[in-house]
Amino acid sequence: MTPDAAGRTGGSRGRIDDTFARLFSRVGVDMSLTRALALGGLVLVLVSVLSVLHYIVLVSQEPDTFFLLVAASLVAATVTARFLRVTVALSIAGVAFAVGLFFYLGALSSDPQVGALLASNAELLSGKSILEIEAATLWALSVTPAPVFVLWYLGLRGWYGTATLVGAGLLAYFVLTGDAGLPLTLLGVVGGAAAVGFGDLDRREHSQGALEAVAVVLAVMVVTPLVVSVVPGSIGLPFGFGGADQSTGDTTLEASLLSSDSEFELQGSIELSPKVRYTVTSTEPRYWRVDSYNRYTGDGWVRSGESVPESEMGLPNPPGPTREVRQTFQVESATAVMPAAWRPVAVSGAGDPQVSTEFGLAPSGTLSDGSSYQVTSAVPEASPRDLATAGSRDPQRVTERYTQVPASTPDRVAARAESITDPAENRYEAASRVEQWLESNKEYSLAVDRPEGDVADAFIFEMDRGYCTYYATAMAVMLRTQDVPARVTVGYTTGEQVDDDRYVVRGYDSHAWVEVYFPDVGWMRFDPTPASPRQTAQQARLDEARATGEPGVDTDETDPAQQTPTPTETTATPGEPTTVPPSGPTQTTTDPYENVSEPTSLPEDDDGGSPLPDLPPPDQLALAAILFVGTVAGLRRSGVSERVYRWAWLRYQPQTPPPTDVERTFRRLMYVLQRRSRPRRSGETVRAYLAAIDAGEEARELAAIREQSRYGDGIGQEQAARARELLRRVRSREAV
Amino acid sequence: MTDTETETADAQAESAIAEASAVVDDVIDNVEGVIVGHHEEIEHIMTALLGRGHVLLEDVPGVGKTMLARSVARSFDGSFKRVQFTPDLLPSDVTGVNIYNQQTESFEFREGPIFANVVLGDEINRAPPKTQSALLEAMEETQATVDGETYDLPQPFTVIATQNTVEGDRAYDLPMAEVDRFMKKLHLGYPDEREETEMLGRVVGDHPIEDLSAVATLADLRAARAATAEVTVSEPVRTYATRLANDTREQAQLGVSPRGTIALLQAAQARAVLAGRSYVVPDDVQAEARVVLTHRVRTATDRPASAVVEDALATVDIE
């Protein structure tokens, strides 16, 4: 079947191997155990690589095409491995890869230069997620078939090492882009090692011991990262032992939101920083927006697309009527982000800032303490009536980009969103209902465990409390399921007002909210986070910081004695109440959404009561299985299991009728003696054996008791007890 | 049976075995006063005697076969007769004849030499098959048939036969069926130098066998035989004997017959008595296996029968 089939015949294989080969030959397949294991290793590599690609694809809802492509590649590889020469196969794969890339480049909206492509690749390799590139799904779909085909083709041809190299190359790429997590990477690496190790054994004669040795090495590979993780500062556990605890402690809300990165994952418990960041002079109190995220991944948000310098792109005006708001930001501590009121149309004093695809501003370097910049913003002017009549005829670009949810998003999210927005007649009303529902049904808390699985789903159905990113994520995802374009925006709230037009913005003012798109108006802010508990938490933190004398929490203008509440609004639109209805059990029955907030009214909530514990993800299960097999092989190899069994067997004696008892005692004696000298040969009587090995008095007496019990007229309890006593003496002398 | 009765029975069996063991020891001591060396062979003859078996001594002439048999026979107070088998020996010369008594005007039966407690058959392979078969019937049935009349032989009855391995061309090979009826076949072999020297010292002058007197009665022998028959043969030992026999059957053209297996266990019982033990252990079986089994095995190749038996002893597991 394969070129090396001849090389694998004959030789003294292990017992397991023979059984396995016989089993397979019965169904007409020429397959040795080592070959199966090596191919199994390659499957692990494939799974690891494909999981990453699948994740990318899943975020954009094209899983069927993806699976079809993978299956087709595997089938093609399996078929062609029988007759196609390696060079031909590799050429075909190369052409397929080139065609895929060409297809991808052709589909891109802009016409990228080769240099820009290389630059973006370099950026990817330095930790930028593939999700951030344009048309990531198309990219994943176009690069998938060729490597899958080559890997499986080479594996079937018996070129395990080369096949592993192909998989490892792709996996390494994903590791560098940060898309492959530690468990997945480990799975791929262990799979590759298994493919190379077992593949090597497959090519030569081997003993069962060699098989077991490879299994042990694989287990060690799984264990090592666990052990090494104990060292502080290392990457972290591949298993979810730490869970959310990893993110407790020094993570601040601000750091999690505003790391000037183009993606953020939702965190567990976080803290508030009371340090002053900016002093803003503005003609109007606004939320100071930093940037938005357009792509939801299930556990966080990503901003796709490249930032470009302001000088190249400019800052266009929004479509509808606007009013001008001018702001001056005095930087109070060094920063890499430039907050501004939506929507910035002119900026000065910060060189040539980068403008993201979501019109967020970022300095080209960092802004140092004491520097300042000016922004002119065109704030969309729209009354609730305007918004209600804005309709829903969005540009296609907006629909594609801002209504995406991963295919893995549970259906109940959409169902709940629909039930909340059901009587809504327009987009504005729908957004307001979702906002109100979240404000009244979830409690504000900074101490939460980061949930497993889809964050929006978890927050809506399982969690009782959370903070702004959870609220914003849940709202944006719910709206998206109803085909309302929405994005999550991060930045700072207005801050502490210290003068008519001056505001002090502290670290804890960092915030996440939602922006909803209205045709002919643009993006409007909706803040689903209940304001008052958030402000209470902030004030408490500020008081604490002042009490402990933390530096940098006050400016000349702020007055510790004067407790000025930070003005925040529930929504951007005028006429909305600024106070937030109390949440939780005090909710009055007049709330029109109360019926949907009752968990009992929705049967899909019930699956939370399943008595079975959740299984860890499959990649971790696979690693655990490898660990288990390796441990078993290791114990067998070291003989520990046998020794432990014998140790207990020698000592544990159940009470049975004397003959059985003596017979068992006698067998143990034989075991002890055989370890000291040699086993009794077949055809050798016990007497002859004892004489030959020059056994001691006790052994002979025990043998005599047994002889009488077995061949004579039987024995009593005392003799059985005597036999046990004799065995104990022999054993202690032989120190077994 | 109550425990007390069991204990009493056990105690009786123990004492019977002790007595039998003492009788055997006496006889062996007595015989060794005459025969130099050959301790093992003497023991083998004694176990055959206890196990109701017959013995075939095979060797070159002049190594003391007849002397050994006579010494054993004379240690009992029973009758001892000797038959020299020759090519012209008739069956009636062995069993006896009906002779017409003119005084009583009737035929009366004159007993042949087979009517004795111990019969020494010298060089039986020199007699024709018909004569051998007369001995055969006597050995198996413990009775003799003459002119249609059946006569019981005295009890106990033991045949010790000798057979020369030289002069093969002038001998009638014993048929396998007859060889099978001997419990064991022994080879005496030449004495070693020390033994032969000592033997020469003894026989110069009066031959000591003339002074040999009986040390045991027939009643002692009968009691000893009864005790031997009572010796326990446990299931594992029976299994072991069966497996040995099976092993020879697998190896050779003609293996050990069931009669051979029975003989093996009887000999093993006697061996246990010699040790004063009331049950058979595998060591007893092994001690008897070579002499009991070897002459019942016939190989198709050059491989000696003894190798077959040795092989069986070395490979069959003992449980």
Coordinates of C-alpha atoms in Angstrom, one line a residue, chain A residues 94-553:
Chain A
G94 CA 1.3 24.6 -4.2
V95 CA -1.0 25.6 -7.1
A96 CA -4.1 25.3 -4.8
F97 CA -2.4 27.4 -2.2
A98 CA -1.5 30.1 -4.8
V99 CA -5.0 30.1 -6.2
G100 CA -6.5 30.4 -2.7
L101 CA -4.3 33.4 -1.9
F102 CA -5.0 35.0 -5.3
F103 CA -8.8 34.5 -4.7
Y104 CA -8.4 36.1 -1.3
L105 CA -6.5 39.1 -2.6
G106 CA -8.9 39.5 -5.4
A107 CA -11.8 39.7 -3.0
L108 CA -10.2 42.4 -0.9
S109 CA -11.9 45.8 -1.3
S110 CA -8.8 47.8 -1.6
D111 CA -5.9 46.9 -3.8
P112 CA -3.1 46.1 -1.4
Q113 CA 0.6 46.5 -2.4
V114 CA 3.0 43.6 -1.9
G115 CA 4.9 45.7 0.6
A116 CA 1.9 46.4 2.6
L117 CA 1.0 42.7 2.6
L118 CA 4.5 41.8 3.9
A119 CA 4.2 44.5 6.5
S120 CA 0.8 43.2 7.7
N121 CA 2.3 39.7 7.9
A122 CA 5.1 41.0 10.1
E123 CA 2.5 42.6 12.3
L124 CA 0.6 39.4 12.5
L125 CA 3.7 37.5 13.5
S126 CA 4.3 39.9 16.3
G127 CA 1.1 39.0 18.0
K128 CA -1.7 40.6 16.0
S129 CA -4.6 38.3 15.7
I130 CA -5.7 37.0 12.3
L131 CA -9.1 38.1 13.2
E132 CA -7.9 41.7 12.8
I133 CA -7.0 41.3 9.2
E134 CA -9.6 42.1 6.6
A135 CA -11.9 39.3 5.4
A136 CA -10.4 36.9 7.9
T137 CA -12.9 34.2 7.1
L138 CA -12.0 34.3 3.4
W139 CA -8.3 34.2 4.4
A140 CA -9.0 31.1 6.6
L141 CA -11.0 29.4 3.9
S142 CA -8.4 30.1 1.2
V143 CA -5.4 28.8 3.2
T144 CA -7.1 25.8 4.7
P145 CA -7.2 23.2 1.9
A146 CA -3.6 23.1 0.7
P147 CA -1.8 22.3 4.1
V148 CA -4.5 19.9 5.1
F149 CA -4.1 18.0 1.9
V150 CA -0.3 18.0 2.0
L151 CA -0.2 16.9 5.7
W152 CA -2.6 14.0 5.3
Y153 CA -1.1 13.0 2.0
L154 CA 2.4 12.8 3.4
G155 CA 1.2 11.0 6.5
L156 CA -0.5 8.3 4.4
R157 CA 2.6 8.0 2.4
G158 CA 4.6 7.3 5.6
W159 CA 6.4 10.7 5.5
Y160 CA 5.5 11.4 9.1
G161 CA 8.3 13.8 9.8
T162 CA 7.6 16.0 6.7
A163 CA 3.9 15.9 7.4
T164 CA 4.5 17.0 10.9
L165 CA 6.7 19.8 9.6
V166 CA 3.9 21.2 7.5
G167 CA 1.5 21.1 10.4
A168 CA 4.0 22.6 12.8
G169 CA 4.8 25.4 10.4
L170 CA 1.1 26.5 10.3
L171 CA 0.7 26.0 14.0
A172 CA 3.8 28.1 14.7
Y173 CA 2.3 30.9 12.5
F174 CA -0.9 30.8 14.6
V175 CA 1.2 30.7 17.8
L176 CA 3.0 33.9 16.7
T177 CA -0.3 35.6 15.8
G178 CA -1.6 34.6 19.2
D179 CA -4.6 32.8 17.9
A180 CA -3.5 29.3 19.1
G181 CA -4.0 29.0 22.8
L182 CA -1.7 27.0 25.1
P183 CA -3.8 23.8 25.2
L184 CA -4.2 23.8 21.4
T185 CA -0.5 24.5 20.8
L186 CA 0.4 21.7 23.3
L187 CA -2.0 19.3 21.6
G188 CA -0.4 20.1 18.2
V189 CA 3.1 19.7 19.5
V190 CA 2.4 16.5 21.3
G191 CA 0.6 15.2 18.2
G192 CA 3.6 16.1 16.1
A193 CA 5.9 14.3 18.5
A194 CA 3.7 11.3 18.5
A195 CA 3.7 11.2 14.7
V196 CA 7.4 11.5 14.4
G197 CA 8.1 9.0 17.3
F198 CA 5.7 6.3 16.3
G199 CA 6.4 6.9 12.6
D200 CA 10.1 6.2 13.3
L201 CA 9.2 3.0 15.2
D202 CA 7.0 2.0 12.3
R203 CA 9.9 2.1 9.9
R204 CA 12.0 -0.3 11.9
E205 CA 11.7 -3.3 14.2
H206 CA 10.8 -2.4 17.7
S207 CA 9.8 -3.9 21.0
Q208 CA 6.8 -3.2 23.0
G209 CA 9.1 -1.4 25.4
A210 CA 9.9 1.2 22.7
L211 CA 6.2 1.8 22.2
E212 CA 5.7 2.4 25.8
A213 CA 8.8 4.7 26.0
V214 CA 7.3 7.0 23.3
A215 CA 4.0 7.1 25.2
V216 CA 5.9 8.1 28.4
V217 CA 7.8 10.8 26.5
L218 CA 4.4 12.2 25.3
A219 CA 3.0 12.2 28.8
V220 CA 6.1 14.1 30.0
M221 CA 5.5 16.6 27.3
V222 CA 2.0 17.2 28.6
V223 CA 3.1 17.4 32.2
T224 CA 6.1 19.6 31.8
P225 CA 4.2 22.8 31.0
L226 CA 2.1 22.1 34.1
V227 CA 5.2 21.9 36.3
V228 CA 6.9 24.8 34.7
S229 CA 3.9 27.0 35.1
V230 CA 4.5 26.8 38.8
V231 CA 7.4 29.1 38.2
P232 CA 6.1 32.7 38.5
G233 CA 6.0 34.7 35.3
S234 CA 5.5 31.7 33.0
I235 CA 2.8 31.5 30.4
G236 CA 0.2 29.8 32.4
L237 CA -1.6 26.5 32.7
P238 CA -2.8 24.6 29.7
F239 CA -5.7 23.3 31.8
G240 CA -8.3 25.5 33.4
F241 CA -7.0 25.0 36.9
G242 CA -6.6 28.7 37.6
G243 CA -9.8 29.7 35.9
A244 CA -10.7 33.3 36.5
D245 CA -8.3 33.7 39.4
Q246 CA -5.6 34.4 36.9
S247 CA -7.1 37.8 36.1
T248 CA -7.8 38.9 39.7
G249 CA -5.7 41.4 41.4
D250 CA -3.8 43.9 39.5
T251 CA -6.0 44.2 36.4
T252 CA -7.7 47.5 36.3
L253 CA -10.8 48.2 34.3
E254 CA -8.9 50.8 32.4
A255 CA -6.1 48.5 31.4
S256 CA -8.5 45.8 30.2
L257 CA -10.4 48.3 28.0
L258 CA -7.8 50.8 26.8
S259 CA -4.6 49.0 26.1
S260 CA -4.5 50.6 22.7
D261 CA -4.8 47.1 21.4
S262 CA -7.1 46.2 18.6
E263 CA -8.8 43.4 20.6
F264 CA -9.9 42.9 24.1
E265 CA -11.1 39.9 26.0
L266 CA -13.5 40.1 28.8
Q267 CA -11.8 39.8 32.2
G268 CA -12.8 38.4 35.5
S269 CA -12.7 40.6 38.6
I270 CA -11.0 43.9 38.0
E271 CA -10.1 47.0 40.0
L272 CA -10.6 50.7 39.6
S273 CA -7.8 53.2 39.3
P274 CA -8.4 56.6 40.9
K275 CA -5.4 58.3 39.1
V276 CA -6.2 61.4 37.1
R277 CA -5.6 60.9 33.4
Y278 CA -6.8 64.0 31.6
T279 CA -8.2 67.3 32.3
V280 CA -10.7 68.2 29.6
T281 CA -11.8 71.6 28.7
S282 CA -14.9 71.1 26.6
T283 CA -17.9 73.2 25.4
E284 CA -20.1 70.3 26.3
P285 CA -19.9 67.3 28.6
R286 CA -19.5 64.2 26.5
Y287 CA -18.3 60.6 26.8
W288 CA -14.7 60.7 25.8
R289 CA -14.5 57.9 23.3
V290 CA -11.3 56.1 22.5
D291 CA -12.3 53.5 19.9
S292 CA -14.8 50.8 18.9
Y293 CA -14.7 47.1 18.2
N294 CA -16.7 45.6 15.3
R295 CA -16.1 41.9 15.5
Y296 CA -17.4 39.7 18.3
T297 CA -15.5 36.5 18.9
G298 CA -17.6 34.9 21.6
D299 CA -15.1 35.8 24.3
G300 CA -14.1 39.3 23.4
W301 CA -14.1 41.9 20.7
V302 CA -11.7 42.6 17.8
R303 CA -11.3 45.6 15.6
S304 CA -10.5 44.5 12.1
G305 CA -8.8 46.5 9.5
E306 CA -5.7 48.7 9.5
S307 CA -5.2 52.1 11.2
V308 CA -4.0 54.8 8.9
P309 CA -2.4 58.1 9.6
E310 CA -4.8 61.0 9.8
S311 CA -2.8 62.9 7.2
E312 CA -3.6 60.2 4.6
M313 CA -7.2 59.5 5.5
G314 CA -8.6 62.6 6.9
L315 CA -11.6 62.8 9.2
P316 CA -14.9 63.0 7.3
N317 CA -18.1 64.4 8.6
P318 CA -21.0 62.3 9.7
P319 CA -24.0 62.2 7.4
G320 CA -26.7 64.0 9.3
P321 CA -27.0 67.4 11.0
T322 CA -24.3 67.9 13.7
R323 CA -23.2 70.5 16.2
E324 CA -19.6 71.4 16.9
V325 CA -18.0 70.5 20.2
R326 CA -14.4 71.7 20.8
Q327 CA -12.3 70.0 23.4
T328 CA -8.8 70.4 24.8
F329 CA -7.3 67.4 26.5
Q330 CA -4.6 68.0 29.0
V331 CA -2.7 64.8 29.5
E332 CA -2.0 64.2 33.2
S333 CA -0.3 60.8 33.0
A334 CA 1.5 59.4 29.9
T335 CA -0.9 57.6 27.6
A336 CA -1.1 55.8 24.3
V337 CA -4.7 56.6 23.6
M338 CA -6.5 59.8 22.5
P339 CA -10.0 60.1 23.8
A340 CA -12.3 62.4 21.9
A341 CA -16.0 63.1 21.7
W342 CA -17.8 61.4 18.9
R343 CA -17.3 62.2 16.1
P344 CA -13.8 63.8 15.7
V345 CA -13.5 65.8 12.6
A346 CA -10.3 67.7 13.3
V347 CA -7.4 67.1 15.6
S348 CA -4.3 69.1 16.4
G349 CA -1.4 69.1 18.8
A350 CA -0.6 65.5 18.7
G351 CA 1.4 65.2 15.5
D352 CA -0.1 62.9 12.9
P353 CA -2.3 60.5 14.9
Q354 CA -3.5 57.1 13.6
V355 CA -7.1 56.8 12.7
S356 CA -8.7 53.4 13.1
T357 CA -11.4 52.0 10.9
E358 CA -13.8 52.9 13.6
F359 CA -12.5 56.5 13.7
G360 CA -10.7 56.1 17.0
L361 CA -7.6 58.2 17.4
A362 CA -4.3 57.0 18.6
P363 CA -1.1 59.0 18.9
S364 CA 1.8 57.8 16.7
G365 CA 3.9 57.3 19.8
T366 CA 2.9 58.0 23.4
L367 CA 1.6 61.3 24.8
S368 CA 3.7 62.4 27.7
D369 CA 2.5 63.9 30.9
G370 CA 1.7 67.5 30.5
S371 CA 1.2 67.5 26.8
S372 CA -2.2 68.4 25.3
Y373 CA -4.2 68.1 22.1
Q374 CA -7.3 69.7 20.7
V375 CA -10.1 67.9 19.0
T376 CA -13.1 69.3 17.2
S377 CA -16.0 66.9 17.1
A378 CA -19.2 66.9 15.1
V379 CA -21.8 65.5 17.5
P380 CA -24.8 64.1 15.6
E381 CA -27.9 66.0 16.4
A382 CA -31.0 63.9 16.4
S383 CA -34.1 63.9 18.5
P384 CA -35.7 60.6 19.6
R385 CA -38.3 61.2 16.9
D386 CA -35.5 61.5 14.3
L387 CA -34.1 58.3 15.5
A388 CA -37.4 56.5 15.5
T389 CA -38.1 57.5 12.0
A390 CA -34.5 56.9 10.7
G391 CA -35.6 53.5 9.3
S392 CA -33.3 50.6 8.8
R393 CA -31.9 50.9 5.3
D394 CA -28.3 50.5 6.2
P395 CA -25.5 50.6 3.7
Q396 CA -24.4 47.1 2.9
R397 CA -20.9 47.7 4.3
V398 CA -22.5 48.5 7.7
T399 CA -24.8 45.5 7.7
E400 CA -21.9 43.1 6.9
R401 CA -19.5 44.6 9.4
Y402 CA -21.7 45.3 12.4
T403 CA -24.4 42.6 12.5
Q404 CA -21.9 39.7 12.6
V405 CA -22.1 37.2 15.5
P406 CA -20.2 33.9 15.7
A407 CA -22.0 30.9 14.5
S408 CA -21.4 29.4 18.0
T409 CA -23.6 32.0 19.6
P410 CA -26.4 30.1 21.2
D411 CA -29.8 30.5 19.7
R412 CA -31.4 31.5 23.0
V413 CA -29.5 34.8 22.8
A414 CA -31.5 35.7 19.7
A415 CA -34.7 34.3 21.2
R416 CA -34.3 36.4 24.3
A417 CA -33.4 39.5 22.3
E418 CA -36.5 39.0 20.2
S419 CA -38.7 38.6 23.2
I420 CA -37.3 41.8 24.7
T421 CA -37.6 43.9 21.5
D422 CA -40.7 42.2 20.2
P423 CA -43.2 45.1 20.5
A424 CA -40.6 47.6 19.3
E425 CA -41.6 49.4 16.2
N426 CA -38.2 50.8 15.3
R427 CA -34.6 50.5 15.9
Y428 CA -34.5 53.2 18.5
E429 CA -37.2 51.6 20.6
A430 CA -35.5 48.2 20.3
A431 CA -32.2 49.5 21.5
S432 CA -33.8 51.4 24.4
R433 CA -35.7 48.3 25.5
V434 CA -32.5 46.2 25.5
E435 CA -30.7 48.9 27.4
Q436 CA -33.5 49.1 30.0
W437 CA -33.8 45.4 30.3
L438 CA -30.1 45.1 31.1
E439 CA -30.1 48.0 33.5
S440 CA -33.0 46.6 35.4
N441 CA -32.1 42.9 35.4
K442 CA -28.4 42.8 36.1
E443 CA -26.5 44.1 39.0
Y444 CA -23.3 46.1 38.8
S445 CA -20.3 44.4 40.3
L446 CA -16.6 44.5 39.5
A447 CA -16.0 41.1 41.2
V448 CA -17.1 38.5 38.7
D449 CA -15.7 35.2 37.5
R450 CA -15.0 35.2 33.8
P451 CA -17.6 32.8 32.3
E452 CA -16.8 29.8 30.1
G453 CA -18.1 29.9 26.6
D454 CA -20.0 32.7 24.9
V455 CA -19.7 35.8 27.2
A456 CA -22.9 37.5 26.0
D457 CA -24.9 34.2 26.5
A458 CA -23.4 33.7 29.9
F459 CA -24.1 37.3 31.0
I460 CA -27.7 37.2 29.8
F461 CA -28.7 33.8 31.1
E462 CA -26.3 32.7 33.9
M463 CA -24.7 35.7 35.5
D464 CA -26.5 38.1 37.9
R465 CA -24.0 40.8 37.9
G466 CA -21.1 42.2 35.9
Y467 CA -19.6 45.5 34.8
C468 CA -19.7 47.7 31.8
T469 CA -18.0 45.4 29.3
Y470 CA -20.5 42.7 30.1
Y471 CA -23.4 45.0 29.7
A472 CA -22.1 46.5 26.5
T473 CA -21.2 43.1 25.0
A474 CA -24.6 41.6 25.9
M475 CA -26.4 44.6 24.4
A476 CA -24.4 44.7 21.2
V477 CA -24.8 41.0 20.6
M478 CA -28.5 41.0 21.3
L479 CA -29.0 43.9 18.9
R480 CA -26.9 42.2 16.3
T481 CA -29.0 39.1 16.5
Q482 CA -31.9 41.3 15.6
D483 CA -30.0 42.7 12.6
V484 CA -29.4 46.1 14.3
P485 CA -25.9 47.3 13.5
A486 CA -24.1 47.8 16.8
R487 CA -20.6 48.0 18.1
V488 CA -18.9 48.1 21.5
T489 CA -17.1 51.3 22.2
V490 CA -14.6 52.0 24.9
G491 CA -13.4 55.3 26.4
Y492 CA -13.9 57.5 29.4
T493 CA -17.0 59.0 30.9
T494 CA -17.2 62.7 31.4
G495 CA -15.4 62.8 34.7
E496 CA -15.6 65.1 37.6
Q497 CA -16.8 68.5 36.8
V498 CA -14.5 71.1 38.3
D499 CA -15.5 74.2 36.5
D500 CA -18.2 75.2 34.0
D501 CA -16.3 73.6 31.1
R502 CA -13.6 71.6 32.8
Y503 CA -13.7 68.0 33.7
V504 CA -11.1 65.8 35.5
V505 CA -11.0 62.3 34.1
R506 CA -9.7 59.5 36.2
G507 CA -8.7 56.0 35.4
Y508 CA -11.9 54.6 36.9
D509 CA -13.9 56.7 34.5
S510 CA -12.9 54.2 31.8
H511 CA -16.0 52.7 30.4
A512 CA -17.5 50.5 27.7
W513 CA -20.8 51.3 26.0
V514 CA -22.7 50.5 22.8
E515 CA -23.1 52.5 19.7
V516 CA -26.0 51.8 17.4
Y517 CA -26.1 52.8 13.8
F518 CA -29.0 54.9 12.4
P519 CA -29.2 55.5 8.7
D520 CA -28.6 59.2 7.8
V521 CA -27.7 60.0 11.4
G522 CA -24.7 57.8 12.2
W523 CA -23.6 56.2 15.4
M524 CA -25.6 57.0 18.6
R525 CA -24.4 56.1 22.0
F526 CA -26.4 53.8 24.3
D527 CA -25.1 53.0 27.8
P528 CA -26.7 49.9 29.3
T529 CA -24.6 50.0 32.5
P530 CA -26.6 51.3 35.5
A531 CA -24.9 54.6 36.3
S532 CA -25.5 55.0 40.0
P533 CA -23.9 51.8 41.4
R534 CA -20.9 52.4 39.1
Q535 CA -20.5 56.0 40.4
T536 CA -20.9 54.7 44.0
A537 CA -18.1 52.3 43.4
Q538 CA -15.9 55.0 41.8
Q539 CA -16.6 57.4 44.7
A540 CA -15.7 54.7 47.2
R541 CA -12.5 54.0 45.4
L542 CA -11.6 57.7 45.3
D543 CA -12.3 58.2 49.0
E544 CA -10.2 55.2 49.8
A545 CA -7.3 56.5 47.6
R546 CA -7.6 59.9 49.2
A547 CA -7.6 58.4 52.7
T548 CA -4.5 56.4 52.0
G549 CA -2.8 59.3 50.4
E550 CA -2.3 57.7 47.0
P551 CA -0.6 60.2 44.7
G552 CA -2.0 61.5 41.5
V553 CA -5.7 61.3 42.4

